[in-house]
Short mmCIF file of C-alpha atoms and ligand atoms in Angstrom, two decimals:
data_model
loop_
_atom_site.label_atom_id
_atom_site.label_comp_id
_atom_site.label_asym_id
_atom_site.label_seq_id
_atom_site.Cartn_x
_atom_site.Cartn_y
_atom_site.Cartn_z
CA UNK J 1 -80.30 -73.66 -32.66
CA UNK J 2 -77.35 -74.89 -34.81
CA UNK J 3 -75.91 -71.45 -36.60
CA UNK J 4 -72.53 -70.31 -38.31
CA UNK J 5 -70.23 -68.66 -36.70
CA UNK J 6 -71.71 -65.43 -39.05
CA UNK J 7 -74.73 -64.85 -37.31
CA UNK J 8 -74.11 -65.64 -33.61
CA UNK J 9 -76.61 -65.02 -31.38
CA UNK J 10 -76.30 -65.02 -27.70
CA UNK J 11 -75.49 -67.93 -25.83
CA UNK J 12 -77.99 -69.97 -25.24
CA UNK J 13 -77.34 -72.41 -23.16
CA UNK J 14 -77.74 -70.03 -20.51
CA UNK J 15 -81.65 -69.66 -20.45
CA UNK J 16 -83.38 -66.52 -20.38
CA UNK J 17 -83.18 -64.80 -16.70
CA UNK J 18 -86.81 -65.56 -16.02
CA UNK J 19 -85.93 -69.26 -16.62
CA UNK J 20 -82.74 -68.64 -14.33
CA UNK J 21 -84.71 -67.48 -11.79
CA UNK J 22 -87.06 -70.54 -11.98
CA UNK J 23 -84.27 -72.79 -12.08
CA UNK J 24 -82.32 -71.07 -8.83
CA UNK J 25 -85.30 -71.65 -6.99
CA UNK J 26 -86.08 -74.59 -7.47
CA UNK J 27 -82.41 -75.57 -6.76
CA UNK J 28 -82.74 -73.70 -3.79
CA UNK J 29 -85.64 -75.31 -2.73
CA UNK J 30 -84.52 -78.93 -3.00
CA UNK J 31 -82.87 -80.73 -0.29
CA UNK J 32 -79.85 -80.38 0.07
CA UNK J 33 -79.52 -77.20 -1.97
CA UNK J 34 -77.88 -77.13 -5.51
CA UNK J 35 -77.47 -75.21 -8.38
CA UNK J 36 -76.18 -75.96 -11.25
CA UNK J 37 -72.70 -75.60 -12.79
CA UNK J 38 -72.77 -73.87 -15.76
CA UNK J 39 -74.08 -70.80 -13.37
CA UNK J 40 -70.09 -70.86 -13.38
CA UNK J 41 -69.81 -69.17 -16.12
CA UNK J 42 -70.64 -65.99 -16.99
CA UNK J 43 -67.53 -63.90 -18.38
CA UNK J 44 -65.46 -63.37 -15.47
CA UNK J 45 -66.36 -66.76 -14.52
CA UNK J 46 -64.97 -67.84 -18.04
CA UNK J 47 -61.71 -65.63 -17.05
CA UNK J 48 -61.10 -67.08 -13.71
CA UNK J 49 -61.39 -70.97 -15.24
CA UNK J 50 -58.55 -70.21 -17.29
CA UNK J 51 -56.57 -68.94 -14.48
CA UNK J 52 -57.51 -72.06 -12.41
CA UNK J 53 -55.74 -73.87 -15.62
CA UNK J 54 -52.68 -71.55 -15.18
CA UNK J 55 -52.41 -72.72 -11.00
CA UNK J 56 -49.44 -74.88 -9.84
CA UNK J 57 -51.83 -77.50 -8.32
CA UNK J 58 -54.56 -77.72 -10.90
CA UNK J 59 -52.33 -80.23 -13.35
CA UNK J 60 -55.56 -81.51 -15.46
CA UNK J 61 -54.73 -78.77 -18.14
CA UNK J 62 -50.68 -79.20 -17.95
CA UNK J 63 -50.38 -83.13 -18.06
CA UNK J 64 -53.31 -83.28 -21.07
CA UNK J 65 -51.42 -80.45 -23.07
CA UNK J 66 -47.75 -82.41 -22.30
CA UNK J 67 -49.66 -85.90 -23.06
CA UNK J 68 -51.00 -84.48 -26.32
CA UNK J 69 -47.42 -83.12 -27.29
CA UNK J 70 -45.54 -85.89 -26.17
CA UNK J 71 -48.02 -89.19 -28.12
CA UNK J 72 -49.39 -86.48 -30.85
CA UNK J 73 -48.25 -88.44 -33.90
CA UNK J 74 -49.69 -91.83 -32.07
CA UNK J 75 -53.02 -90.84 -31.35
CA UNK J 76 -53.04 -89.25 -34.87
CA UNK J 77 -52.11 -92.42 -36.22
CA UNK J 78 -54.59 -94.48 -34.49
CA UNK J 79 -57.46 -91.99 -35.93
CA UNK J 80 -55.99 -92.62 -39.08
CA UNK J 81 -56.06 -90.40 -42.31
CA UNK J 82 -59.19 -88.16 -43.66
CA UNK J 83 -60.78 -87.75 -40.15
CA UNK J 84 -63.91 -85.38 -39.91
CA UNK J 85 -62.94 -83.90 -36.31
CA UNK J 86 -65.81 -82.61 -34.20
CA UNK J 87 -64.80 -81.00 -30.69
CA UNK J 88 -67.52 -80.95 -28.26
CA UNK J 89 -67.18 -77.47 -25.60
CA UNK J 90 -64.21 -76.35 -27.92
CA UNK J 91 -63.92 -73.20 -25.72
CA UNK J 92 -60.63 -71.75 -27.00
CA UNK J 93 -59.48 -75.27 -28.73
CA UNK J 94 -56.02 -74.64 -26.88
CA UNK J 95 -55.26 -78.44 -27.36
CA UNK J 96 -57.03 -78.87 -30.76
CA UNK J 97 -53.46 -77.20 -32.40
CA UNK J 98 -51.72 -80.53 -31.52
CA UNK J 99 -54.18 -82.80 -32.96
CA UNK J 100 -54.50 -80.93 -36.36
CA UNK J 101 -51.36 -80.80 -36.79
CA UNK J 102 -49.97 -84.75 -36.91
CA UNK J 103 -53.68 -85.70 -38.07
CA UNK J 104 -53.39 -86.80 -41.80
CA UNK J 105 -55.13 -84.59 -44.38
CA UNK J 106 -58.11 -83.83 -42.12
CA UNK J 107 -61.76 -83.29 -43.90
CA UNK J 108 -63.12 -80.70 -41.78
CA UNK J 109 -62.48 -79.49 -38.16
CA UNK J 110 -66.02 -79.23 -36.29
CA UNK J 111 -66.12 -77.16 -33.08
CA UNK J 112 -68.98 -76.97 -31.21
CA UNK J 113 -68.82 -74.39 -28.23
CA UNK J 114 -72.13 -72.54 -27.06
CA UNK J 115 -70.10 -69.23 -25.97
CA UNK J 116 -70.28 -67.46 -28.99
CA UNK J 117 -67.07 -65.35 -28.42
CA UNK J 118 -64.37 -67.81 -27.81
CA UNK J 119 -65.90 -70.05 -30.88
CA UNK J 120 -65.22 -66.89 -33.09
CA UNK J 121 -62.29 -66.46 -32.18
CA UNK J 122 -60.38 -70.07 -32.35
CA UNK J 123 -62.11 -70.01 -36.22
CA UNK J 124 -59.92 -67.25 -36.57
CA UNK J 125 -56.61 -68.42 -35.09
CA UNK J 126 -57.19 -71.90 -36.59
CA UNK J 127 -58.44 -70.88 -40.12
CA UNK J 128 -54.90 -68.90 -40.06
CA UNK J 129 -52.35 -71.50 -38.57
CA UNK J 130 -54.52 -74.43 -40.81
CA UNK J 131 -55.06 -72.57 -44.13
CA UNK J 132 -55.61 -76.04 -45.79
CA UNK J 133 -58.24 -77.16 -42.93
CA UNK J 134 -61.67 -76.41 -43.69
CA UNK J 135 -63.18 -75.20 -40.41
CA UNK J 136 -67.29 -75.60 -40.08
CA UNK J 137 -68.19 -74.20 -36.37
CA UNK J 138 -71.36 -74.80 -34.85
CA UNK J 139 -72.65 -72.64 -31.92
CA UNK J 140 -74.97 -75.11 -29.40
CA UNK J 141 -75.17 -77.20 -26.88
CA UNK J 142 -72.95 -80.23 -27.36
CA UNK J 143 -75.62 -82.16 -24.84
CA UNK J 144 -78.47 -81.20 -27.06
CA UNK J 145 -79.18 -83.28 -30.63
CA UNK J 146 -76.70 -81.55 -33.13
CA UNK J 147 -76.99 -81.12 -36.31
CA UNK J 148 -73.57 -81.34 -38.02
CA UNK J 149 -72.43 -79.87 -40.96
CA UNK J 150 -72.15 -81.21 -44.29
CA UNK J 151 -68.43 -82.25 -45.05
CA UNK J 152 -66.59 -80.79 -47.67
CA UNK J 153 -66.02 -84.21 -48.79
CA UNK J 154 -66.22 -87.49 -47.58
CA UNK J 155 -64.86 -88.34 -44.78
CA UNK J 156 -63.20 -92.05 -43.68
CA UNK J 157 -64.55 -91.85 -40.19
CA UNK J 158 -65.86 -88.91 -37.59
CA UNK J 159 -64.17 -88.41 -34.44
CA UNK J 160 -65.57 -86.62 -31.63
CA UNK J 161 -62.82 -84.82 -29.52
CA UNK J 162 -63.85 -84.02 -25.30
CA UNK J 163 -60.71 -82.83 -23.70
CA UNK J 164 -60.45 -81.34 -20.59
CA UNK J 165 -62.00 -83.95 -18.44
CA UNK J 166 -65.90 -82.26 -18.89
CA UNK J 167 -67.19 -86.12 -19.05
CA UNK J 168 -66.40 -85.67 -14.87
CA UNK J 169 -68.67 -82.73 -14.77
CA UNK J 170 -71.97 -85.28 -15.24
CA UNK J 171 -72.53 -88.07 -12.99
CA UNK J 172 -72.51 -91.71 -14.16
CA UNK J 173 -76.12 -91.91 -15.40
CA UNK J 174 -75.63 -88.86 -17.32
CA UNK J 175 -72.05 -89.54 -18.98
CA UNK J 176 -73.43 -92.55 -20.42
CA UNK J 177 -75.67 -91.03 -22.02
CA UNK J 178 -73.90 -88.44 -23.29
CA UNK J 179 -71.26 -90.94 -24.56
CA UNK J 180 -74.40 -92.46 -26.29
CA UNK J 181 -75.38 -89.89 -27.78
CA UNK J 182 -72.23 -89.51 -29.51
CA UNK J 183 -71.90 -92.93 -30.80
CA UNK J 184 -75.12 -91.81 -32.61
CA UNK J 185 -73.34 -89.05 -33.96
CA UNK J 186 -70.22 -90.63 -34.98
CA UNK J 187 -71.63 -93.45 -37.27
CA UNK J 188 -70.75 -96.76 -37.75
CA UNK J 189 -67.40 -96.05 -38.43
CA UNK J 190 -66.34 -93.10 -35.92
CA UNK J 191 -65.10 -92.69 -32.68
CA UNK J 192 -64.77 -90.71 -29.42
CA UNK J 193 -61.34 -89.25 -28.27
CA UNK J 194 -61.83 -88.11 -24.87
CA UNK J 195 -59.46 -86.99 -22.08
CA UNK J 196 -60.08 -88.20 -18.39
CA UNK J 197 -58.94 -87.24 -15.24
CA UNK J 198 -57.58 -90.01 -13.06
CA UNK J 199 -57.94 -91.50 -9.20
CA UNK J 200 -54.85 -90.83 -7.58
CA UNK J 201 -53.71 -89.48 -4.11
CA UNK J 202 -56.41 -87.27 -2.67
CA UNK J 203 -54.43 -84.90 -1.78
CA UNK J 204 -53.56 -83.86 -4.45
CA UNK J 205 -56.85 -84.04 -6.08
CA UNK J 206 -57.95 -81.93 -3.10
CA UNK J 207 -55.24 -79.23 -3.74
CA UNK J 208 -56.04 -79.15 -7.31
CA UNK J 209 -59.69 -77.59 -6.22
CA UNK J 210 -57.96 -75.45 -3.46
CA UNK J 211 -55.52 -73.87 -5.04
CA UNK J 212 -53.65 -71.55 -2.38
CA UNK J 213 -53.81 -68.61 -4.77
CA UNK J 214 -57.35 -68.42 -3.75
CA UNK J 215 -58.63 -68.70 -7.81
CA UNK J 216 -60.79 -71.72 -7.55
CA UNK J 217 -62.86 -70.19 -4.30
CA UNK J 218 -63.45 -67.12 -5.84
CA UNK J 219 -64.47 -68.82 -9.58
CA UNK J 220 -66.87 -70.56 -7.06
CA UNK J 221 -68.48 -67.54 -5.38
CA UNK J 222 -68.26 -65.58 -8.56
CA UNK J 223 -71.52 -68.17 -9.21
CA UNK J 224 -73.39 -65.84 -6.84
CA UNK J 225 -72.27 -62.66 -8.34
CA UNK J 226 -73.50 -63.91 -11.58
CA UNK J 227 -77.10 -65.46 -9.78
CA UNK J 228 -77.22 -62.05 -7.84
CA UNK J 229 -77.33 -60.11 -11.29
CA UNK J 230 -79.45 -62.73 -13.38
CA UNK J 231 -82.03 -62.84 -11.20
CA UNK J 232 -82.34 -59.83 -8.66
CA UNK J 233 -80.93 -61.60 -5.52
CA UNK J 234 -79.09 -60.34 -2.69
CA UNK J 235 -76.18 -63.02 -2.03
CA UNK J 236 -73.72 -61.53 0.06
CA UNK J 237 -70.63 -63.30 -0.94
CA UNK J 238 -68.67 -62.79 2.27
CA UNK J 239 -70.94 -64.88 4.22
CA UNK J 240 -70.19 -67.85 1.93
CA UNK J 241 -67.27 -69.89 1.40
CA UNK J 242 -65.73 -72.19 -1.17
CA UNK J 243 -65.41 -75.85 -0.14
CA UNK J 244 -64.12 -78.54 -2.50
CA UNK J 245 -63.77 -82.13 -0.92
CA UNK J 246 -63.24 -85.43 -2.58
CA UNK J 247 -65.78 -87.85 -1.82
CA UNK J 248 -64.06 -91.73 -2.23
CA UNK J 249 -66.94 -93.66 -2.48
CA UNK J 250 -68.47 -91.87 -5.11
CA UNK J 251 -65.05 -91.30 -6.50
CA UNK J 252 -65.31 -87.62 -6.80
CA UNK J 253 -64.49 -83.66 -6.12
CA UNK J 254 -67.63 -82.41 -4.59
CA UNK J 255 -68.25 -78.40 -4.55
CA UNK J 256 -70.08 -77.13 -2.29
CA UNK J 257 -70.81 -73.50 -1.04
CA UNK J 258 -71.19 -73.07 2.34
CA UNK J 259 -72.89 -70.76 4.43
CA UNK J 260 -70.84 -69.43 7.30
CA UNK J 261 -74.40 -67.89 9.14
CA UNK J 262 -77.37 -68.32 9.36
CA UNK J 263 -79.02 -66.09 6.99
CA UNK J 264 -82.08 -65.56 4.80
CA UNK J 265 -81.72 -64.60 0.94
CA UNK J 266 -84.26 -63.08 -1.30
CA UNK J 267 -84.23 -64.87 -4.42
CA UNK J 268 -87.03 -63.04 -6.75
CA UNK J 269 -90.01 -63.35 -4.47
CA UNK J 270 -88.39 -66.18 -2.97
CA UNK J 271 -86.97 -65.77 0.73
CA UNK J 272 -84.55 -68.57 1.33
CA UNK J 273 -82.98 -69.83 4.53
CA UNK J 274 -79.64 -70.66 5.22
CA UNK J 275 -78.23 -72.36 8.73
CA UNK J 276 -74.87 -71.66 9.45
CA UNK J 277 -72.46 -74.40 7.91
CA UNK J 278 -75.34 -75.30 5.33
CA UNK J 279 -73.80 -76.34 1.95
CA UNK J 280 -75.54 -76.07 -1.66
CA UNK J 281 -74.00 -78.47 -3.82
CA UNK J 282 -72.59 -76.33 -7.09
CA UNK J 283 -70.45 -79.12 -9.18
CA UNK J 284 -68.97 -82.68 -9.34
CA UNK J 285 -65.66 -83.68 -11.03
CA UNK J 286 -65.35 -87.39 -10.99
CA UNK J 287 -62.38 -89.22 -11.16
CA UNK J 288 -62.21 -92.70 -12.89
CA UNK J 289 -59.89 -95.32 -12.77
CA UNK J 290 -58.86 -96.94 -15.68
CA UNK J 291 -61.54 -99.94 -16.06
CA UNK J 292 -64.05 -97.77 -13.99
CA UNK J 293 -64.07 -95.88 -17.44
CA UNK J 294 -63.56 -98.93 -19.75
CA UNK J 295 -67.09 -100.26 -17.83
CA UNK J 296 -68.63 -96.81 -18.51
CA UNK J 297 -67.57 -96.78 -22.33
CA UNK J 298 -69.30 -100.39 -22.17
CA UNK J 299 -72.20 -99.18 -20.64
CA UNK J 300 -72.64 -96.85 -23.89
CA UNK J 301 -71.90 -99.29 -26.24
CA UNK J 302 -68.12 -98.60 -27.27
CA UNK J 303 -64.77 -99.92 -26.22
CA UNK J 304 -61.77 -98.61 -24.98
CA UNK J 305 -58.97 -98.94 -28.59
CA UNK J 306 -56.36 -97.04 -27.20
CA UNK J 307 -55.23 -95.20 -23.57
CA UNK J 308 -52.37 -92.57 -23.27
CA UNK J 309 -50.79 -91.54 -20.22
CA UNK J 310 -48.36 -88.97 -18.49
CA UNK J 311 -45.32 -90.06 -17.69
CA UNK J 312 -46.66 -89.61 -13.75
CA UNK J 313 -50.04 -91.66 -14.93
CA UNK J 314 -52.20 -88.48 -13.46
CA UNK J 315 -54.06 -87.81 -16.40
CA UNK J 316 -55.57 -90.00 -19.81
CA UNK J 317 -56.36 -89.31 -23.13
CA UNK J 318 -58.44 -92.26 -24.48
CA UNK J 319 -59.87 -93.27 -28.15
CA UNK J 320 -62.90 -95.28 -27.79
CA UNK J 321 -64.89 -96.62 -30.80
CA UNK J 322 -68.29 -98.96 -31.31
CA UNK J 323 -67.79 -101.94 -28.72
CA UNK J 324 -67.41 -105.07 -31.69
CA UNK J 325 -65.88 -102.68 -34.01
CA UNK J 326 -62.94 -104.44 -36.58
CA UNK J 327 -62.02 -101.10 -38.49
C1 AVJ B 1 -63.77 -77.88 -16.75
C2 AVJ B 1 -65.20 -79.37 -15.61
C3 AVJ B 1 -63.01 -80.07 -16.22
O1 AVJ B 1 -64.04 -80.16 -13.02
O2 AVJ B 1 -61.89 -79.89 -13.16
C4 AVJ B 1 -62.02 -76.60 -12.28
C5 AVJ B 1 -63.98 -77.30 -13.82
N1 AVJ B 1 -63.99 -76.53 -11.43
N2 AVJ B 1 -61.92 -76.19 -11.01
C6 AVJ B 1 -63.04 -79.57 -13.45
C7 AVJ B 1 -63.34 -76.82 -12.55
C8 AVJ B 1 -63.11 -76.14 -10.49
C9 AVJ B 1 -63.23 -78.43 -14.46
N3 AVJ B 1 -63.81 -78.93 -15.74
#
């Protein structure tokens, strides 16, 4: 599934609609009713995620980009010189500019981003602004095995960059083994540079997934747009609505769309009930504090070297590497 960026093919994350289909039923028939996230994003769901990142209240995006500016030559120090970087869901690698440039003669930049079209397109803009930075990009699934690219030349350590706070998109079970998995693919000698949303008041957390433009509720029915046309089903989006609450004992922003009737939905041959005020569970974004993470990171075998923080302690950026490691 691994290709260069030269011959693309369609995402594939996404499965094939007949798999879509299977999968929205089955969501659909669970209880309660989910489906899951990356339903999100088709491309005007991609569109409307970056204009969540542009809203007043969503300040994930604008405290990681200031945090990056403002400790950019310490966290490049800390990586130290000749780094392999590998970005996992580099999407448009907005942040990635920072890092390559305070990192110290870099070996290779690595991103791995399963939309084809912004991938293409950061090669470009990064190839140009980093003539001297060989760039290797590798279309798949960063939660699949990957097979990564032969450096240029060697390089003193790997270092796999997650910004953006996607770890709070799986739930604890999961993001441990996800941060396994790229332990594996670090090596002995690598290490994981990851950013992290923070517990803090909730409301603000609960503004930042209400936004009172309106953005974030309409990303969330656009799911149903984009289920409608995969699969042949007849959502009516005005007789849903957007809810995002933050759940405190789980520690997280829970998504939900709600029906506001009660109303039945064909779903391929599938007719599916709805009472009114039902809610299908669409996404999580969990919220750590700081040694609920450093007991995560344990969990998968690594330690927590280094944490960076905005100046209002909302957001981190932390470098983790193999729990016992001396180098
Ligand atoms: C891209 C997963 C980090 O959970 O904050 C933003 C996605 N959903 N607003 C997040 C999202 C609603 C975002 N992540």
């Amino acid at each position: 599934m691994n290709s260069q960026v030269a011959d693309l093919r369609d995402d594939d994350r996404r499965p094939p609609d007949n798999l879509v289909l299977e999968i929205v039923q089955r969501g659909l028939r669970a209880s309660p009713k989910r489906l899951p996230s990356w339903l999100f994003y088709d491309e005007r769901g991609s569109h409307l995620f970056e204009q969540i990142c542009e809203q007043p209240e969503y300040y994930l995006t604008r405290c990681e980009i200031a945090l990056m500016q403002s400790h950019g030559a310490q966290i490049a120090q800390a990586l130290g010189p000749d780094v392999r970087l590998v970005e996992y869901g580099s999407g448009h690698a907005i942040k990635t500019d920072i890092l390559l440039q305070h990192l110290a003669a870099p070996v290779a930049y690595v991103p791995v981003e399963i939309s084809p079209e912004p991938l293409r397109q950061s090669v470009q803009r990064l190839t140009a602004r980093f003539p001297q930075v060989p760039v290797q990009p590798l279309c798949a699934d960063f939660t699949k095995g990957l097979r990564l690219p032969v450096s240029p030349r060697g390089a003193r350590r790997t270092v796999i960059y997650f910004p953006g706070s996607t770890i709070g998109n799986f739930d604890a079970a999961e993001a441990a083994t996800l941060l396994r998995k790229m332990r594996g693919e670090m090596g002995e000698s690598g290490g994981i540079l990851i950013g992290v949303d923070l517990k803090k008041d909730v409301v603000l957390l609960e503004a930042a997934y209400n936004d009172a433009a309106g953005v974030t509720a309409e990303f969330t029915l656009n799911m149903l747009a984009h289920v409608n046309r995969a699969t042949g089903s007849d959502f009516n989006l005005g007789r849903f609505r957007h809810r995002a609450r933050y759940n405190p004992m789980a520690g997280r922003i829970e998504t939900h769309i709600v029906s506001t009737a009660e109303q039945s939905v064909s779903v391929g041959r599938q007719l599916v009930r709805f009472r009114e005020g039902e809610a299908m569970q669409v996404e999580y974004s969990c919220k750590y504090s700081l040694e609920d993470f450093a007991a995560l990171a344990h969990r998968a075998g690594l330690e927590v070297r280094n944490v960076w923080l905005d100046p209002e302690e909302m957001f981190s950026v932390q470098y983790l590497v193999r729990a016992g490691a001396t180098s």
